[in-house]
Amino acid sequence: MTSVRYGEFGGARVRGSFWRGWDRFDFVMVTAALLLVGAGLALIHSGSRPWYDGPLTSLSSPVVKQALFAAVGIAVMLGVSRVDYHRFLHYAWVFYGLAIVTLLALFALGSTAYGSTRWFDLGPVQVQPSEFAKLAAILCLARFFSEHGGDARDLRSLLLSMGIVAPLAGLVFLQPDLGTSVVFGGIWLGIVVIAGANRSHLLVLAAIFVAILPFAWTFAIADYQVERVAVLVDPNEDPLDSGYNVLQSQIALGSGQLFGKGYMQGDQTQLEYLKVATKDFIFSLLGEEFGFVGAMVVFGLYIVLLMRGVRAAQLAGDTAGQLVAVGITMLILMQTFINVAVNVSLFPVTGIPLPFVSQGGSSLVSLFASLGLLQSIVMRHRSYRQT
């Protein structure tokens, strides 16, 4: 086996063979993710049944497409896990620059759907740059704080870290995509809290945010987003248009009761009352067909996945690894929370996929890449602690 010397980053020197750490590969983490993907494939098959009448084995089948993206994602995860995560940190600003460029390019070359310009249409696939921009933000924040002693107590460092995330979140907000911009904020908050941000500084920033919120509501929020907030309060105000999805998701979830109506037996889904059932509202599909018990099983898998992310942060041998693990854990937590909150009418309708479950190639591949980074941290933590 060829010995690889990776050099230094943040004061840590790494030596090791290419295959070092395989015995520490976190199979529990991967198993939880694969079970979520399996649940997603089953739900996508059920949710696409009313409108897809082609053969299940065809490349045009949404189930086959998702399975292929899962296979690509798994390959990416394994490839990323074999690379020392400090290599990715070394190129963090390159990834950040690419994220900015691709998000800007969307406004000229992107494909528009449902009132938002979020994707590049590349023939058989659509690529959503914001999914990969989240990883760029995590890597840049981790590198920034590791180069500043891993300390966010200094107000200047805190504001500079906010300046890293703000351009990405702002460009995503302008697509417009409120949900994903909130995810960026959650990632930043999770990382700075672990990096030791002063509570009083965070309270002051929160107060400033609340103070400017009315101005943002008046001048920056799109009309359709204001409408979505209004129907969240009273969906019956416009039951056939802006309040339609909110009402149908409530009906689907409530009708599932304890054990659900059975696989492919959900009326709201099979009669196509529940729109985008394989994407934004896949949790409502889950609740209708498998009920409260099915939802709790899926929640259990997310808890396992999140706990393995916390474990990776605890095992990390340096500040950079710890902050990367925290950022990825916050990414999965925030996306899960927002998607479920939309489905149970606690958050305005927004296009946030349920991690590993919703139909969507960019989301699935980027999430598996995130798991690859977590695996790289777990597999190499002893090397850094022994250095």
mmCIF file of C-alpha atoms in Angstrom:
data_model
loop_
_atom_site.group_PDB
_atom_site.id
_atom_site.type_symbol
_atom_site.label_atom_id
_atom_site.label_comp_id
_atom_site.label_asym_id
_atom_site.label_seq_id
_atom_site.Cartn_x
_atom_site.Cartn_y
_atom_site.Cartn_z
ATOM 1 C CA MET A 1 0.000 0.000 0.000
ATOM 2 C CA THR A 2 1.196 3.455 -0.868
ATOM 3 C CA SER A 3 1.935 5.731 2.047
ATOM 4 C CA VAL A 4 0.445 9.196 1.743
ATOM 5 C CA ARG A 5 1.672 12.288 3.546
ATOM 6 C CA TYR A 6 -1.001 14.949 3.496
ATOM 7 C CA GLY A 7 0.999 17.802 4.993
ATOM 8 C CA GLU A 8 -0.249 20.180 7.622
ATOM 9 C CA PHE A 9 -3.458 22.021 8.267
ATOM 10 C CA GLY A 10 -4.230 23.869 11.458
ATOM 11 C CA GLY A 11 -1.091 22.486 13.110
ATOM 12 C CA ALA A 12 -1.944 18.816 12.524
ATOM 13 C CA ARG A 13 0.358 16.561 10.535
ATOM 14 C CA VAL A 14 -1.138 13.485 8.942
ATOM 15 C CA ARG A 15 0.594 10.315 7.912
ATOM 16 C CA GLY A 16 -1.105 7.143 6.846
ATOM 17 C CA SER A 17 -1.913 4.650 4.165
ATOM 18 C CA PHE A 18 -4.791 4.993 1.786
ATOM 19 C CA TRP A 19 -6.739 2.206 3.512
ATOM 20 C CA ARG A 20 -6.175 3.345 7.075
ATOM 21 C CA GLY A 21 -9.347 3.722 9.104
ATOM 22 C CA TRP A 22 -11.590 1.241 7.278
ATOM 23 C CA ASP A 23 -12.134 -0.622 10.558
ATOM 24 C CA ARG A 24 -13.613 2.593 11.978
ATOM 25 C CA PHE A 25 -16.095 3.135 9.128
ATOM 26 C CA ASP A 26 -19.486 3.990 10.674
ATOM 27 C CA PHE A 27 -21.834 1.347 9.279
ATOM 28 C CA VAL A 28 -24.630 2.392 11.650
ATOM 29 C CA MET A 29 -24.712 5.851 10.052
ATOM 30 C CA VAL A 30 -24.805 4.427 6.540
ATOM 31 C CA THR A 31 -27.441 1.833 7.437
ATOM 32 C CA ALA A 32 -29.771 4.523 8.797
ATOM 33 C CA ALA A 33 -29.299 6.583 5.622
ATOM 34 C CA LEU A 34 -29.898 3.584 3.345
ATOM 35 C CA LEU A 35 -33.069 2.652 5.228
ATOM 36 C CA LEU A 36 -34.327 6.211 4.716
ATOM 37 C CA VAL A 37 -33.491 5.961 1.009
ATOM 38 C CA GLY A 38 -35.366 2.638 0.843
ATOM 39 C CA ALA A 39 -38.400 4.210 2.505
ATOM 40 C CA GLY A 40 -38.150 7.082 0.054
ATOM 41 C CA LEU A 41 -38.097 4.760 -2.959
ATOM 42 C CA ALA A 42 -41.228 2.990 -1.713
ATOM 43 C CA LEU A 43 -43.021 6.300 -1.112
ATOM 44 C CA ILE A 44 -41.921 7.711 -4.483
ATOM 45 C CA HIS A 45 -43.345 4.616 -6.180
ATOM 46 C CA SER A 46 -46.661 5.126 -4.405
ATOM 47 C CA GLY A 47 -46.743 8.884 -4.930
ATOM 48 C CA SER A 48 -45.894 8.694 -8.646
ATOM 49 C CA ARG A 49 -48.375 5.904 -9.376
ATOM 50 C CA PRO A 50 -51.266 8.270 -10.303
ATOM 51 C CA TRP A 51 -49.308 10.145 -12.978
ATOM 52 C CA TYR A 52 -46.584 7.722 -14.120
ATOM 53 C CA ASP A 53 -47.923 4.815 -16.179
ATOM 54 C CA GLY A 54 -44.669 3.601 -17.751
ATOM 55 C CA PRO A 55 -42.750 0.442 -16.824
ATOM 56 C CA LEU A 56 -41.128 0.473 -13.385
ATOM 57 C CA THR A 57 -37.755 -0.531 -14.867
ATOM 58 C CA SER A 58 -37.650 2.309 -17.407
ATOM 59 C CA LEU A 59 -35.066 5.076 -17.005
ATOM 60 C CA SER A 60 -37.975 7.527 -17.089
ATOM 61 C CA SER A 61 -39.394 5.976 -13.910
ATOM 62 C CA PRO A 62 -39.006 8.327 -10.917
ATOM 63 C CA VAL A 63 -38.111 5.310 -8.775
ATOM 64 C CA VAL A 64 -35.323 4.234 -11.137
ATOM 65 C CA LYS A 65 -34.009 7.809 -11.366
ATOM 66 C CA GLN A 66 -33.912 8.109 -7.582
ATOM 67 C CA ALA A 67 -32.219 4.713 -7.263
ATOM 68 C CA LEU A 68 -29.563 5.779 -9.782
ATOM 69 C CA PHE A 69 -28.956 9.018 -7.894
ATOM 70 C CA ALA A 70 -28.666 6.971 -4.695
ATOM 71 C CA ALA A 71 -26.049 4.752 -6.346
ATOM 72 C CA VAL A 72 -24.101 7.825 -7.488
ATOM 73 C CA GLY A 73 -24.426 9.293 -4.001
ATOM 74 C CA ILE A 74 -23.103 6.133 -2.345
ATOM 75 C CA ALA A 75 -20.129 6.097 -4.709
ATOM 76 C CA VAL A 76 -19.461 9.773 -3.892
ATOM 77 C CA MET A 77 -19.714 9.034 -0.165
ATOM 78 C CA LEU A 78 -17.180 6.206 -0.389
ATOM 79 C CA GLY A 79 -14.850 8.330 -2.517
ATOM 80 C CA VAL A 80 -15.047 11.316 -0.151
ATOM 81 C CA SER A 81 -14.531 9.111 2.906
ATOM 82 C CA ARG A 82 -11.215 7.852 1.468
ATOM 83 C CA VAL A 83 -9.867 11.420 1.212
ATOM 84 C CA ASP A 84 -8.601 13.209 4.292
ATOM 85 C CA TYR A 85 -11.176 15.881 5.109
ATOM 86 C CA HIS A 86 -8.406 18.470 5.462
ATOM 87 C CA ARG A 87 -7.891 18.214 1.706
ATOM 88 C CA PHE A 88 -11.430 19.552 1.258
ATOM 89 C CA LEU A 89 -10.790 22.244 3.858
ATOM 90 C CA HIS A 90 -7.673 23.267 1.953
ATOM 91 C CA TYR A 91 -9.830 23.990 -1.114
ATOM 92 C CA ALA A 92 -12.773 25.394 0.870
ATOM 93 C CA TRP A 93 -12.512 28.871 -0.678
ATOM 94 C CA VAL A 94 -12.376 27.367 -4.162
ATOM 95 C CA PHE A 95 -15.642 25.535 -3.451
ATOM 96 C CA TYR A 96 -17.054 28.773 -2.045
ATOM 97 C CA GLY A 97 -16.134 30.678 -5.204
ATOM 98 C CA LEU A 98 -17.707 28.003 -7.391
ATOM 99 C CA ALA A 99 -20.861 28.158 -5.272
ATOM 100 C CA ILE A 100 -21.099 31.933 -5.729
ATOM 101 C CA VAL A 101 -20.509 31.695 -9.477
ATOM 102 C CA THR A 102 -23.091 28.941 -10.022
ATOM 103 C CA LEU A 103 -25.704 30.705 -7.889
ATOM 104 C CA LEU A 104 -25.163 33.893 -9.900
ATOM 105 C CA ALA A 105 -25.306 31.952 -13.177
ATOM 106 C CA LEU A 106 -28.756 30.658 -12.230
ATOM 107 C CA PHE A 107 -30.270 34.095 -12.821
ATOM 108 C CA ALA A 108 -29.132 33.984 -16.469
ATOM 109 C CA LEU A 109 -29.136 30.281 -17.307
ATOM 110 C CA GLY A 110 -31.365 28.628 -14.713
ATOM 111 C CA SER A 111 -34.655 26.849 -15.246
ATOM 112 C CA THR A 112 -37.746 28.375 -13.613
ATOM 113 C CA ALA A 113 -40.465 26.275 -11.978
ATOM 114 C CA TYR A 114 -43.115 27.045 -9.354
ATOM 115 C CA GLY A 115 -42.046 30.709 -9.430
ATOM 116 C CA SER A 116 -38.397 30.024 -8.495
ATOM 117 C CA THR A 117 -35.186 29.763 -10.487
ATOM 118 C CA ARG A 118 -33.207 27.102 -8.629
ATOM 119 C CA TRP A 119 -32.006 24.557 -11.182
ATOM 120 C CA PHE A 120 -29.801 24.099 -14.218
ATOM 121 C CA ASP A 121 -31.682 21.936 -16.708
ATOM 122 C CA LEU A 122 -29.111 19.500 -18.126
ATOM 123 C CA GLY A 123 -31.393 17.312 -20.211
ATOM 124 C CA PRO A 124 -32.263 14.189 -18.240
ATOM 125 C CA VAL A 125 -31.166 15.716 -14.924
ATOM 126 C CA GLN A 126 -31.576 18.977 -13.064
ATOM 127 C CA VAL A 127 -28.785 20.318 -10.860
ATOM 128 C CA GLN A 128 -29.591 22.535 -7.885
ATOM 129 C CA PRO A 129 -26.433 24.487 -6.910
ATOM 130 C CA SER A 130 -27.777 25.539 -3.503
ATOM 131 C CA GLU A 131 -27.565 21.930 -2.282
ATOM 132 C CA PHE A 132 -23.799 21.915 -2.810
ATOM 133 C CA ALA A 133 -23.411 25.528 -1.648
ATOM 134 C CA LYS A 134 -24.419 24.352 1.845
ATOM 135 C CA LEU A 135 -21.356 22.108 1.967
ATOM 136 C CA ALA A 136 -19.152 24.954 0.748
ATOM 137 C CA ALA A 137 -20.474 27.137 3.575
ATOM 138 C CA ILE A 138 -19.759 24.425 6.162
ATOM 139 C CA LEU A 139 -16.199 23.901 4.935
ATOM 140 C CA CYS A 140 -15.455 27.639 4.833
ATOM 141 C CA LEU A 141 -16.831 28.245 8.323
ATOM 142 C CA ALA A 142 -14.863 25.298 9.711
ATOM 143 C CA ARG A 143 -11.664 26.503 8.074
ATOM 144 C CA PHE A 144 -12.232 30.104 9.180
ATOM 145 C CA PHE A 145 -12.692 29.219 12.849
ATOM 146 C CA SER A 146 -9.906 26.633 12.862
ATOM 147 C CA GLU A 147 -7.535 29.339 11.590
ATOM 148 C CA HIS A 148 -8.798 31.686 14.326
ATOM 149 C CA GLY A 149 -8.266 29.291 17.198
ATOM 150 C CA GLY A 150 -11.712 27.762 16.936
ATOM 151 C CA ASP A 151 -13.093 30.703 18.883
ATOM 152 C CA ALA A 152 -16.218 32.709 18.038
ATOM 153 C CA ARG A 153 -16.220 34.727 21.280
ATOM 154 C CA ASP A 154 -14.631 37.691 19.521
ATOM 155 C CA LEU A 155 -17.339 39.875 17.929
ATOM 156 C CA ARG A 156 -15.169 40.548 14.888
ATOM 157 C CA SER A 157 -14.780 36.818 14.188
ATOM 158 C CA LEU A 158 -18.506 36.315 14.663
ATOM 159 C CA LEU A 159 -19.378 39.053 12.172
ATOM 160 C CA LEU A 160 -16.793 37.823 9.660
ATOM 161 C CA SER A 161 -18.266 34.325 9.863
ATOM 162 C CA MET A 162 -21.692 35.824 9.189
ATOM 163 C CA GLY A 163 -20.167 37.588 6.193
ATOM 164 C CA ILE A 164 -19.145 34.182 4.813
ATOM 165 C CA VAL A 165 -22.677 32.772 4.918
ATOM 166 C CA ALA A 166 -24.645 35.922 4.055
ATOM 167 C CA PRO A 167 -23.769 36.089 0.290
ATOM 168 C CA LEU A 168 -24.769 32.449 -0.219
ATOM 169 C CA ALA A 169 -27.967 32.789 1.796
ATOM 170 C CA GLY A 170 -28.778 36.067 0.059
ATOM 171 C CA LEU A 171 -28.386 34.661 -3.447
ATOM 172 C CA VAL A 172 -30.550 31.664 -2.519
ATOM 173 C CA PHE A 173 -33.175 33.981 -1.000
ATOM 174 C CA LEU A 174 -33.334 35.920 -4.282
ATOM 175 C CA GLN A 175 -34.165 32.773 -6.324
ATOM 176 C CA PRO A 176 -36.481 32.986 -4.235
ATOM 177 C CA ASP A 177 -36.004 30.098 -1.801
ATOM 178 C CA LEU A 178 -36.831 31.089 1.767
ATOM 179 C CA GLY A 179 -36.481 27.598 3.225
ATOM 180 C CA THR A 180 -32.932 26.975 2.008
ATOM 181 C CA SER A 181 -31.804 30.437 3.130
ATOM 182 C CA VAL A 182 -33.108 29.558 6.617
ATOM 183 C CA VAL A 183 -31.046 26.343 6.476
ATOM 184 C CA PHE A 184 -27.909 28.439 5.861
ATOM 185 C CA GLY A 185 -28.767 30.443 8.957
ATOM 186 C CA GLY A 186 -29.216 27.269 11.000
ATOM 187 C CA ILE A 187 -25.856 25.911 9.868
ATOM 188 C CA TRP A 188 -24.128 29.175 10.829
ATOM 189 C CA LEU A 189 -25.833 29.284 14.232
ATOM 190 C CA GLY A 190 -24.932 25.683 15.065
ATOM 191 C CA ILE A 191 -21.272 26.171 14.160
ATOM 192 C CA VAL A 192 -20.801 29.481 16.000
ATOM 193 C CA VAL A 193 -22.469 28.122 19.152
ATOM 194 C CA ILE A 194 -20.056 25.168 19.229
ATOM 195 C CA ALA A 195 -17.200 27.574 18.437
ATOM 196 C CA GLY A 196 -18.044 29.431 21.659
ATOM 197 C CA ALA A 197 -19.989 32.479 20.487
ATOM 198 C CA ASN A 198 -20.811 34.912 23.267
ATOM 199 C CA ARG A 199 -24.484 34.656 24.222
ATOM 200 C CA SER A 200 -24.840 38.434 24.539
ATOM 201 C CA HIS A 201 -23.490 38.898 20.997
ATOM 202 C CA LEU A 202 -26.040 36.429 19.651
ATOM 203 C CA LEU A 203 -28.867 38.147 21.531
ATOM 204 C CA VAL A 204 -27.870 41.523 20.087
ATOM 205 C CA LEU A 205 -27.771 40.075 16.561
ATOM 206 C CA ALA A 206 -31.168 38.454 17.152
ATOM 207 C CA ALA A 207 -32.581 41.798 18.304
ATOM 208 C CA ILE A 208 -31.211 43.519 15.184
ATOM 209 C CA PHE A 209 -32.778 40.811 13.007
ATOM 210 C CA VAL A 210 -36.169 41.283 14.684
ATOM 211 C CA ALA A 211 -35.877 45.061 14.246
ATOM 212 C CA ILE A 212 -35.243 44.856 10.485
ATOM 213 C CA LEU A 213 -37.824 42.105 9.912
ATOM 214 C CA PRO A 214 -40.718 44.539 9.222
ATOM 215 C CA PHE A 215 -38.625 46.290 6.555
ATOM 216 C CA ALA A 216 -37.675 42.955 4.987
ATOM 217 C CA TRP A 217 -41.321 41.931 5.055
ATOM 218 C CA THR A 218 -42.274 45.124 3.224
ATOM 219 C CA PHE A 219 -39.478 45.430 0.684
ATOM 220 C CA ALA A 220 -37.685 42.063 0.307
ATOM 221 C CA ILE A 221 -40.316 39.333 0.661
ATOM 222 C CA ALA A 222 -41.993 38.327 -2.604
ATOM 223 C CA ASP A 223 -45.774 38.652 -2.848
ATOM 224 C CA TYR A 224 -46.287 34.910 -3.141
ATOM 225 C CA GLN A 225 -44.202 34.355 0.018
ATOM 226 C CA VAL A 226 -46.382 36.841 1.923
ATOM 227 C CA GLU A 227 -49.384 34.930 0.624
ATOM 228 C CA ARG A 228 -47.945 31.644 1.886
ATOM 229 C CA VAL A 229 -47.487 33.067 5.363
ATOM 230 C CA ALA A 230 -51.071 34.369 5.300
ATOM 231 C CA VAL A 231 -52.549 30.997 4.336
ATOM 232 C CA LEU A 232 -50.439 29.326 7.028
ATOM 233 C CA VAL A 233 -52.540 31.286 9.547
ATOM 234 C CA ASP A 234 -55.820 30.623 7.725
ATOM 235 C CA PRO A 235 -55.607 28.206 4.764
ATOM 236 C CA ASN A 236 -59.388 28.429 4.250
ATOM 237 C CA GLU A 237 -58.894 32.028 3.133
ATOM 238 C CA ASP A 238 -57.923 30.709 -0.312
ATOM 239 C CA PRO A 239 -58.674 26.948 -0.285
ATOM 240 C CA LEU A 240 -58.464 26.441 -4.051
ATOM 241 C CA ASP A 241 -55.211 28.286 -4.713
ATOM 242 C CA SER A 242 -52.543 29.353 -2.215
ATOM 243 C CA GLY A 243 -54.132 27.440 0.673
ATOM 244 C CA TYR A 244 -54.728 24.260 -1.336
ATOM 245 C CA ASN A 245 -51.503 22.385 -0.546
ATOM 246 C CA VAL A 246 -51.717 23.298 3.143
ATOM 247 C CA LEU A 247 -55.253 21.930 3.444
ATOM 248 C CA GLN A 248 -54.537 18.749 1.473
ATOM 249 C CA SER A 249 -51.431 17.949 3.529
ATOM 250 C CA GLN A 250 -53.458 18.389 6.724
ATOM 251 C CA ILE A 251 -56.167 16.066 5.417
ATOM 252 C CA ALA A 252 -53.631 13.447 4.309
ATOM 253 C CA LEU A 253 -51.772 13.431 7.625
ATOM 254 C CA GLY A 254 -54.914 13.430 9.746
ATOM 255 C CA SER A 255 -56.590 10.661 7.785
ATOM 256 C CA GLY A 256 -53.643 8.306 8.349
ATOM 257 C CA GLN A 257 -54.354 8.141 12.086
ATOM 258 C CA LEU A 258 -52.331 5.526 13.996
ATOM 259 C CA PHE A 259 -51.378 2.882 11.411
ATOM 260 C CA GLY A 260 -52.261 4.560 8.104
ATOM 261 C CA LYS A 261 -54.510 3.494 5.261
ATOM 262 C CA GLY A 262 -52.002 1.061 3.803
ATOM 263 C CA TYR A 263 -49.382 1.180 1.095
ATOM 264 C CA MET A 264 -50.720 2.814 -2.094
ATOM 265 C CA GLN A 265 -54.141 3.155 -0.442
ATOM 266 C CA GLY A 266 -54.048 6.841 0.450
ATOM 267 C CA ASP A 267 -56.981 8.700 -1.104
ATOM 268 C CA GLN A 268 -55.350 12.141 -1.132
ATOM 269 C CA THR A 269 -52.284 10.755 -2.895
ATOM 270 C CA GLN A 270 -53.812 8.232 -5.267
ATOM 271 C CA LEU A 271 -56.548 10.646 -6.389
ATOM 272 C CA GLU A 272 -53.907 13.370 -6.890
ATOM 273 C CA TYR A 273 -55.359 15.814 -4.392
ATOM 274 C CA LEU A 274 -51.952 15.963 -2.683
ATOM 275 C CA LYS A 275 -49.604 17.743 -5.106
ATOM 276 C CA VAL A 276 -45.815 17.143 -5.387
ATOM 277 C CA ALA A 277 -46.346 14.137 -3.101
ATOM 278 C CA THR A 278 -42.936 12.670 -3.954
ATOM 279 C CA LYS A 279 -41.046 15.864 -3.108
ATOM 280 C CA ASP A 280 -42.158 18.644 -0.756
ATOM 281 C CA PHE A 281 -45.119 16.739 0.711
ATOM 282 C CA ILE A 282 -43.685 13.253 0.939
ATOM 283 C CA PHE A 283 -44.061 13.323 4.735
ATOM 284 C CA SER A 284 -47.825 13.804 4.275
ATOM 285 C CA LEU A 285 -47.805 10.788 1.962
ATOM 286 C CA LEU A 286 -45.943 8.828 4.645
ATOM 287 C CA GLY A 287 -48.451 9.837 7.312
ATOM 288 C CA GLU A 288 -51.459 8.996 5.155
ATOM 289 C CA GLU A 289 -50.279 5.511 4.172
ATOM 290 C CA PHE A 290 -48.338 4.454 7.294
ATOM 291 C CA GLY A 291 -49.832 6.669 9.976
ATOM 292 C CA PHE A 292 -48.296 7.887 13.215
ATOM 293 C CA VAL A 293 -46.372 4.637 13.679
ATOM 294 C CA GLY A 294 -44.705 4.893 10.273
ATOM 295 C CA ALA A 295 -43.766 8.517 10.926
ATOM 296 C CA MET A 296 -42.207 7.553 14.264
ATOM 297 C CA VAL A 297 -40.122 4.833 12.606
ATOM 298 C CA VAL A 298 -38.754 7.376 10.129
ATOM 299 C CA PHE A 299 -38.106 9.841 12.970
ATOM 300 C CA GLY A 300 -36.207 7.084 14.756
ATOM 301 C CA LEU A 301 -33.921 6.665 11.750
ATOM 302 C CA TYR A 302 -33.269 10.414 11.675
ATOM 303 C CA ILE A 303 -32.438 10.382 15.373
ATOM 304 C CA VAL A 304 -29.909 7.597 14.786
ATOM 305 C CA LEU A 305 -28.389 9.530 11.872
ATOM 306 C CA LEU A 306 -28.165 12.758 13.868
ATOM 307 C CA MET A 307 -26.643 10.988 16.866
ATOM 308 C CA ARG A 308 -23.946 9.509 14.629
ATOM 309 C CA GLY A 309 -23.223 13.039 13.411
ATOM 310 C CA VAL A 310 -22.884 14.171 17.033
ATOM 311 C CA ARG A 311 -20.606 11.189 17.669
ATOM 312 C CA ALA A 312 -18.403 12.238 14.727
ATOM 313 C CA ALA A 313 -18.115 15.729 16.228
ATOM 314 C CA GLN A 314 -17.142 14.247 19.606
ATOM 315 C CA LEU A 315 -14.551 11.958 18.030
ATOM 316 C CA ALA A 316 -12.999 14.634 15.814
ATOM 317 C CA GLY A 317 -9.336 15.077 16.592
ATOM 318 C CA ASP A 318 -9.252 18.800 15.836
ATOM 319 C CA THR A 319 -11.408 21.924 15.716
ATOM 320 C CA ALA A 320 -11.906 21.802 11.951
ATOM 321 C CA GLY A 321 -13.261 18.247 12.020
ATOM 322 C CA GLN A 322 -15.547 19.024 14.934
ATOM 323 C CA LEU A 323 -17.053 22.056 13.217
ATOM 324 C CA VAL A 324 -17.536 20.245 9.904
ATOM 325 C CA ALA A 325 -19.406 17.459 11.734
ATOM 326 C CA VAL A 326 -21.558 19.990 13.608
ATOM 327 C CA GLY A 327 -22.369 21.835 10.383
ATOM 328 C CA ILE A 328 -23.446 18.659 8.588
ATOM 329 C CA THR A 329 -25.539 17.538 11.550
ATOM 330 C CA MET A 330 -27.262 20.941 11.595
ATOM 331 C CA LEU A 331 -27.832 20.691 7.838
ATOM 332 C CA ILE A 332 -29.692 17.378 8.181
ATOM 333 C CA LEU A 333 -31.573 18.553 11.283
ATOM 334 C CA MET A 334 -32.725 21.844 9.738
ATOM 335 C CA GLN A 335 -33.871 20.282 6.472
ATOM 336 C CA THR A 336 -35.791 17.565 8.304
ATOM 337 C CA PHE A 337 -37.382 20.072 10.669
ATOM 338 C CA ILE A 338 -38.452 22.515 7.932
ATOM 339 C CA ASN A 339 -39.884 19.817 5.656
ATOM 340 C CA VAL A 340 -41.909 18.264 8.474
ATOM 341 C CA ALA A 341 -42.948 21.726 9.717
ATOM 342 C CA VAL A 342 -44.272 22.565 6.242
ATOM 343 C CA ASN A 343 -46.243 19.332 6.135
ATOM 344 C CA VAL A 344 -47.839 19.904 9.555
ATOM 345 C CA SER A 345 -48.521 23.603 8.786
ATOM 346 C CA LEU A 346 -45.969 25.108 11.182
ATOM 347 C CA PHE A 347 -43.855 26.721 8.433
ATOM 348 C CA PRO A 348 -44.794 28.392 5.129
ATOM 349 C CA VAL A 349 -44.751 26.099 2.105
ATOM 350 C CA THR A 350 -41.236 25.976 0.662
ATOM 351 C CA GLY A 351 -39.300 23.557 -1.518
ATOM 352 C CA ILE A 352 -37.160 21.818 1.103
ATOM 353 C CA PRO A 353 -36.749 18.057 0.512
ATOM 354 C CA LEU A 354 -36.981 15.539 3.339
ATOM 355 C CA PRO A 355 -33.351 14.322 3.577
ATOM 356 C CA PHE A 356 -32.677 10.956 1.858
ATOM 357 C CA VAL A 357 -36.424 10.440 1.327
ATOM 358 C CA SER A 358 -37.778 13.081 -1.070
ATOM 359 C CA GLN A 359 -37.294 12.733 -4.807
ATOM 360 C CA GLY A 360 -34.367 14.860 -5.969
ATOM 361 C CA GLY A 361 -30.915 14.017 -7.293
ATOM 362 C CA SER A 362 -28.922 17.072 -6.171
ATOM 363 C CA SER A 363 -30.166 16.774 -2.605
ATOM 364 C CA LEU A 364 -29.452 13.055 -2.412
ATOM 365 C CA VAL A 365 -25.933 13.238 -3.873
ATOM 366 C CA SER A 366 -24.949 16.239 -1.706
ATOM 367 C CA LEU A 367 -26.270 14.523 1.438
ATOM 368 C CA PHE A 368 -24.245 11.384 0.720
ATOM 369 C CA ALA A 369 -21.205 13.604 0.111
ATOM 370 C CA SER A 370 -21.863 15.065 3.571
ATOM 371 C CA LEU A 371 -21.891 11.589 5.064
ATOM 372 C CA GLY A 372 -18.588 10.940 3.291
ATOM 373 C CA LEU A 373 -17.077 13.905 5.139
ATOM 374 C CA LEU A 374 -18.416 12.564 8.445
ATOM 375 C CA GLN A 375 -16.912 9.164 7.658
ATOM 376 C CA SER A 376 -13.565 10.785 6.844
ATOM 377 C CA ILE A 377 -13.595 12.478 10.250
ATOM 378 C CA VAL A 378 -14.475 9.273 12.103
ATOM 379 C CA MET A 379 -11.930 7.189 10.221
ATOM 380 C CA ARG A 380 -9.046 9.574 10.914
ATOM 381 C CA HIS A 381 -9.671 10.934 14.387
ATOM 382 C CA ARG A 382 -6.985 8.753 16.019
ATOM 383 C CA SER A 383 -4.361 9.954 13.549
ATOM 384 C CA TYR A 384 -4.874 13.572 14.561
ATOM 385 C CA ARG A 385 -5.027 12.909 18.261
ATOM 386 C CA GLN A 386 -1.826 10.901 18.119
ATOM 387 C CA THR A 387 0.028 13.618 16.139
#
